[in-house]
Amino acid sequence: MRQTKNFYLFDSRIATHVIFWMGYYVLFGLIWVGPEGYLASFYLEFVLLPIRILAVYTTIYFLLPRFLLKHKYLMFLLGYSIVLLVGGVLQRIFIHLFYEELLLNDSNTGLFSVMMLIRAIVLINTTVLLILGIKLFQLWAMEHEKNQIANSEILEIRSNRKTHRVPTEKILFVEGLGNYVTYHLDDDSKLTSYGTIKAALEQLPKDFSRVHKSYIVNKRHIKSYDAMSIDVQNKSIPRGKNISDEVLTV
């Protein structure tokens, strides 16, 4: 059965985060290049990246679950403001010590210039809001899929000495062969159970129709059909001669 989407590349959270931050580093190193050249730009992004990573992970793994998702909005805003302020101060210190003085030999800009501090906070805020938005969308999509599964009808299928609880919306079609029926699921897996095609149809909701002596199809998954066959996802099943088009409509 298909699992809830996790949105991670290669099904790996670590790999996804590493690839994202590497892409972020390269992109902003190219975007913020100035008169000092690419080397100075990439050096500065390298110096500031840990601060932005810390601000992002503090927000999405501490403030988000503890306050925002629990509707403690004032606490979230307070915590978020502290994260931005601390991040802005740290960024100014790192820029002043490791970039302006060390690389540019320029100490005249001032460690805590108000405009420089505001700029630092805005840059951190932009990064955090971007990733917070992505995280919120991920949580929404996962919750939406869980609700869809929870609200769908569940069919219990006995296969390989186990009882599998399958949401009927995950079933593409059912194939009958003698005293066995095979349920083809939308993740390309299948479950074979003892029984007849007629008995299987009786257990399924109205979205399913028998379209051949050996096949039942989930009409919501039909992609196309002609007089001889029905296409379901990436598979094709036969269509009975006496099956009208009305039988295939939802």
Coordinates of C-alpha atoms in Angstrom, one line a residue:
M1 CA 0.0 0.0 0.0
R2 CA 1.3 3.4 -0.8
Q3 CA 2.6 5.3 2.1
T4 CA 1.9 9.0 2.9
K5 CA 4.1 11.3 0.8
N6 CA 7.1 12.5 2.7
F7 CA 8.5 14.9 0.0
Y8 CA 12.1 13.8 0.6
L9 CA 14.5 13.2 -2.3
F10 CA 15.5 9.5 -2.5
D11 CA 13.2 9.0 0.6
S12 CA 16.0 10.5 2.7
R13 CA 15.6 13.6 4.9
I14 CA 19.3 14.0 5.4
A15 CA 20.0 13.8 1.6
T16 CA 17.3 16.3 0.9
H17 CA 18.6 18.8 3.5
V18 CA 22.2 18.5 2.3
I19 CA 21.2 19.0 -1.4
F20 CA 19.0 22.0 -0.5
W21 CA 21.7 23.8 1.5
M22 CA 24.3 23.1 -1.1
G23 CA 22.0 24.6 -3.7
Y24 CA 21.2 27.5 -1.5
Y25 CA 24.9 28.2 -0.9
V26 CA 25.7 28.2 -4.6
L27 CA 22.7 30.2 -5.6
F28 CA 23.2 33.0 -3.1
G29 CA 26.9 33.0 -3.6
L30 CA 26.2 33.8 -7.2
I31 CA 23.4 36.3 -6.5
W32 CA 25.2 38.4 -4.0
V33 CA 28.5 38.6 -5.8
G34 CA 29.9 42.2 -5.6
P35 CA 32.9 44.2 -6.7
E36 CA 35.1 41.9 -4.5
G37 CA 34.4 39.0 -6.8
Y38 CA 33.0 35.5 -6.6
L39 CA 35.6 34.2 -4.1
A40 CA 34.7 36.8 -1.6
S41 CA 30.9 36.2 -2.2
F42 CA 31.2 32.5 -1.7
Y43 CA 33.4 33.0 1.4
L44 CA 30.8 35.3 2.9
E45 CA 28.0 32.9 2.3
F46 CA 30.1 30.1 3.8
V47 CA 30.6 32.2 6.9
L48 CA 26.9 33.1 7.3
L49 CA 25.4 29.7 6.3
P50 CA 25.6 28.1 9.8
I51 CA 23.7 31.1 11.3
R52 CA 20.9 30.8 8.8
I53 CA 20.7 27.0 9.2
L54 CA 20.4 27.4 13.0
A55 CA 17.6 30.0 12.6
V56 CA 15.7 27.8 10.1
Y57 CA 16.0 24.6 12.2
T58 CA 15.1 26.4 15.4
T59 CA 12.0 27.7 13.8
I60 CA 10.7 24.6 12.0
Y61 CA 11.7 22.0 14.6
F62 CA 11.2 23.9 17.8
L63 CA 8.9 26.9 17.4
L64 CA 6.6 25.4 14.7
P65 CA 5.6 22.2 16.6
R66 CA 5.7 23.7 20.1
F67 CA 3.8 26.9 19.4
L68 CA 2.4 27.5 15.9
L69 CA 0.9 24.1 15.4
K70 CA -0.6 24.3 18.9
H71 CA -2.2 27.7 18.1
K72 CA 0.1 29.5 20.6
Y73 CA 0.6 32.4 18.2
L74 CA 1.9 35.0 20.6
M75 CA 4.5 32.6 21.9
F76 CA 5.5 31.7 18.3
L77 CA 5.8 35.4 17.3
L78 CA 7.9 36.1 20.5
G79 CA 10.2 33.1 19.8
Y80 CA 10.5 34.0 16.1
S81 CA 11.4 37.6 17.0
I82 CA 14.1 36.3 19.3
V83 CA 15.5 34.0 16.7
L84 CA 15.6 36.8 14.1
L85 CA 17.3 39.2 16.6
V86 CA 19.9 36.7 17.8
G87 CA 20.5 35.6 14.2
G88 CA 20.9 39.2 13.0
V89 CA 23.3 40.0 15.8
L90 CA 25.4 36.9 15.1
Q91 CA 25.4 37.6 11.4
R92 CA 26.6 41.1 12.0
I93 CA 29.4 39.9 14.3
F94 CA 30.5 37.2 11.7
I95 CA 30.4 39.7 8.8
H96 CA 32.4 42.3 10.8
L97 CA 35.0 39.9 12.2
F98 CA 35.4 37.4 9.3
Y99 CA 34.6 39.5 6.3
E100 CA 34.9 43.3 6.8
E101 CA 38.0 43.2 9.0
L102 CA 39.7 40.0 7.9
L103 CA 39.0 40.0 4.2
L104 CA 38.4 43.7 3.3
N105 CA 40.5 45.3 6.1
D106 CA 37.6 47.6 6.7
S107 CA 36.5 48.3 10.3
N108 CA 34.7 51.6 9.6
T109 CA 31.3 50.2 8.9
G110 CA 30.5 49.7 12.6
L111 CA 29.8 46.4 14.3
F112 CA 26.2 47.2 15.2
S113 CA 25.1 49.8 12.6
V114 CA 21.3 49.9 12.8
M115 CA 20.9 49.7 9.0
M116 CA 23.3 46.8 8.8
L117 CA 21.6 45.0 11.6
I118 CA 18.2 45.5 10.0
R119 CA 19.6 44.2 6.7
A120 CA 20.9 41.1 8.4
I121 CA 17.6 40.4 10.1
V122 CA 15.7 40.8 6.8
L123 CA 18.0 38.4 5.0
I124 CA 17.6 35.8 7.7
N125 CA 13.9 36.3 7.8
T126 CA 13.6 35.7 4.1
T127 CA 15.4 32.4 4.3
V128 CA 13.4 31.2 7.3
L129 CA 10.1 32.2 5.8
L130 CA 10.9 30.4 2.6
I131 CA 11.6 27.1 4.3
L132 CA 8.8 27.6 6.9
G133 CA 6.4 27.9 3.9
I134 CA 7.8 24.7 2.4
K135 CA 7.5 22.9 5.7
L136 CA 3.9 24.1 6.2
F137 CA 2.9 23.0 2.7
Q138 CA 4.5 19.6 3.4
L139 CA 2.5 19.2 6.7
W140 CA -0.7 20.3 5.0
A141 CA -0.2 17.8 2.1
M142 CA 0.5 14.9 4.4
E143 CA -2.5 15.8 6.6
H144 CA -4.7 16.1 3.6
E145 CA -3.7 12.7 2.3
K146 CA -4.2 11.1 5.8
N147 CA -7.7 12.6 5.9
Q148 CA -8.5 11.3 2.5
I149 CA -7.4 7.8 3.5
A150 CA -9.3 8.1 6.8
N151 CA -12.5 9.2 5.1
S152 CA -12.4 6.5 2.4
E153 CA -13.9 3.0 2.8
I154 CA -11.6 0.3 4.1
L155 CA -11.6 -3.1 2.6
E156 CA -10.1 -6.0 4.5
I157 CA -8.2 -8.4 2.2
R158 CA -6.9 -11.7 3.4
S159 CA -3.6 -12.4 1.6
N160 CA -0.5 -14.4 2.5
R161 CA -2.0 -15.3 5.9
K162 CA -2.4 -11.6 6.8
T163 CA -5.4 -9.3 6.8
H164 CA -4.6 -6.1 4.9
R165 CA -6.7 -3.0 5.5
V166 CA -6.8 -1.2 2.1
P167 CA -8.6 2.0 1.4
T168 CA -10.8 1.3 -1.6
E169 CA -9.6 4.4 -3.4
K170 CA -6.2 2.7 -3.7
I171 CA -7.6 -0.2 -5.7
L172 CA -7.2 0.2 -9.4
F173 CA -8.9 -3.0 -10.5
V174 CA -9.6 -6.5 -9.4
E175 CA -8.7 -9.5 -11.5
G176 CA -10.4 -12.9 -11.1
L177 CA -8.9 -16.2 -11.9
G178 CA -10.9 -19.3 -10.8
N179 CA -11.3 -19.3 -7.1
Y180 CA -8.8 -16.4 -6.6
V181 CA -9.0 -12.7 -7.0
T182 CA -6.1 -10.3 -7.3
Y183 CA -6.4 -6.6 -6.1
H184 CA -4.1 -4.3 -8.1
L185 CA -3.2 -1.2 -6.1
D186 CA -2.1 2.2 -7.2
D187 CA 1.5 1.7 -6.1
D188 CA 1.9 -1.3 -8.5
S189 CA 1.6 -3.8 -5.7
K190 CA -1.1 -6.5 -5.6
L191 CA -2.8 -8.7 -3.1
T192 CA -4.2 -12.1 -4.0
S193 CA -7.0 -13.5 -2.0
Y194 CA -9.2 -16.6 -2.1
G195 CA -12.7 -15.9 -3.4
T196 CA -14.7 -15.2 -6.6
I197 CA -15.0 -12.1 -8.7
K198 CA -18.7 -11.9 -7.9
A199 CA -18.1 -11.9 -4.1
A200 CA -15.4 -9.3 -4.5
L201 CA -17.8 -6.9 -6.4
E202 CA -20.3 -7.2 -3.6
Q203 CA -17.8 -5.9 -1.1
L204 CA -16.8 -2.9 -3.1
P205 CA -18.5 0.5 -3.2
K206 CA -20.4 2.0 -6.2
D207 CA -17.3 3.4 -7.8
F208 CA -16.4 -0.1 -9.0
S209 CA -18.0 -1.8 -12.0
R210 CA -17.6 -5.3 -13.5
V211 CA -16.4 -4.6 -17.0
H212 CA -15.5 -8.2 -18.0
K213 CA -16.1 -11.7 -16.7
S214 CA -12.7 -11.6 -15.0
Y215 CA -12.3 -7.9 -14.2
I216 CA -13.7 -5.2 -11.9
V217 CA -12.5 -1.6 -12.4
N218 CA -12.4 1.4 -10.1
K219 CA -14.0 4.0 -12.4
R220 CA -12.2 6.9 -10.7
H221 CA -8.9 5.5 -12.0
I222 CA -9.9 5.1 -15.6
K223 CA -7.7 7.1 -17.9
S224 CA -9.2 6.1 -21.3
Y225 CA -11.1 3.3 -23.0
D226 CA -12.2 2.0 -26.4
A227 CA -14.5 -0.8 -27.5
M228 CA -11.9 -3.5 -26.6
S229 CA -9.9 -2.3 -23.6
I230 CA -9.8 0.1 -20.6
D231 CA -6.6 1.9 -19.6
V232 CA -6.1 2.2 -15.8
Q233 CA -3.0 4.0 -14.7
N234 CA -0.2 2.3 -16.7
K235 CA -2.1 -0.9 -17.3
S236 CA -4.7 -2.1 -19.8
I237 CA -7.5 -4.5 -19.0
P238 CA -10.1 -6.1 -21.4
R239 CA -13.6 -4.7 -21.8
G240 CA -16.6 -7.0 -22.3
K241 CA -18.5 -6.7 -25.5
N242 CA -21.8 -5.8 -23.8
I243 CA -20.4 -3.1 -21.5
S244 CA -21.8 0.3 -22.3
D245 CA -20.0 3.6 -21.8
E246 CA -22.5 4.5 -19.1
V247 CA -21.1 1.7 -16.9
L248 CA -17.6 3.3 -17.1
T249 CA -18.7 6.8 -16.0
V250 CA -18.5 7.9 -12.3

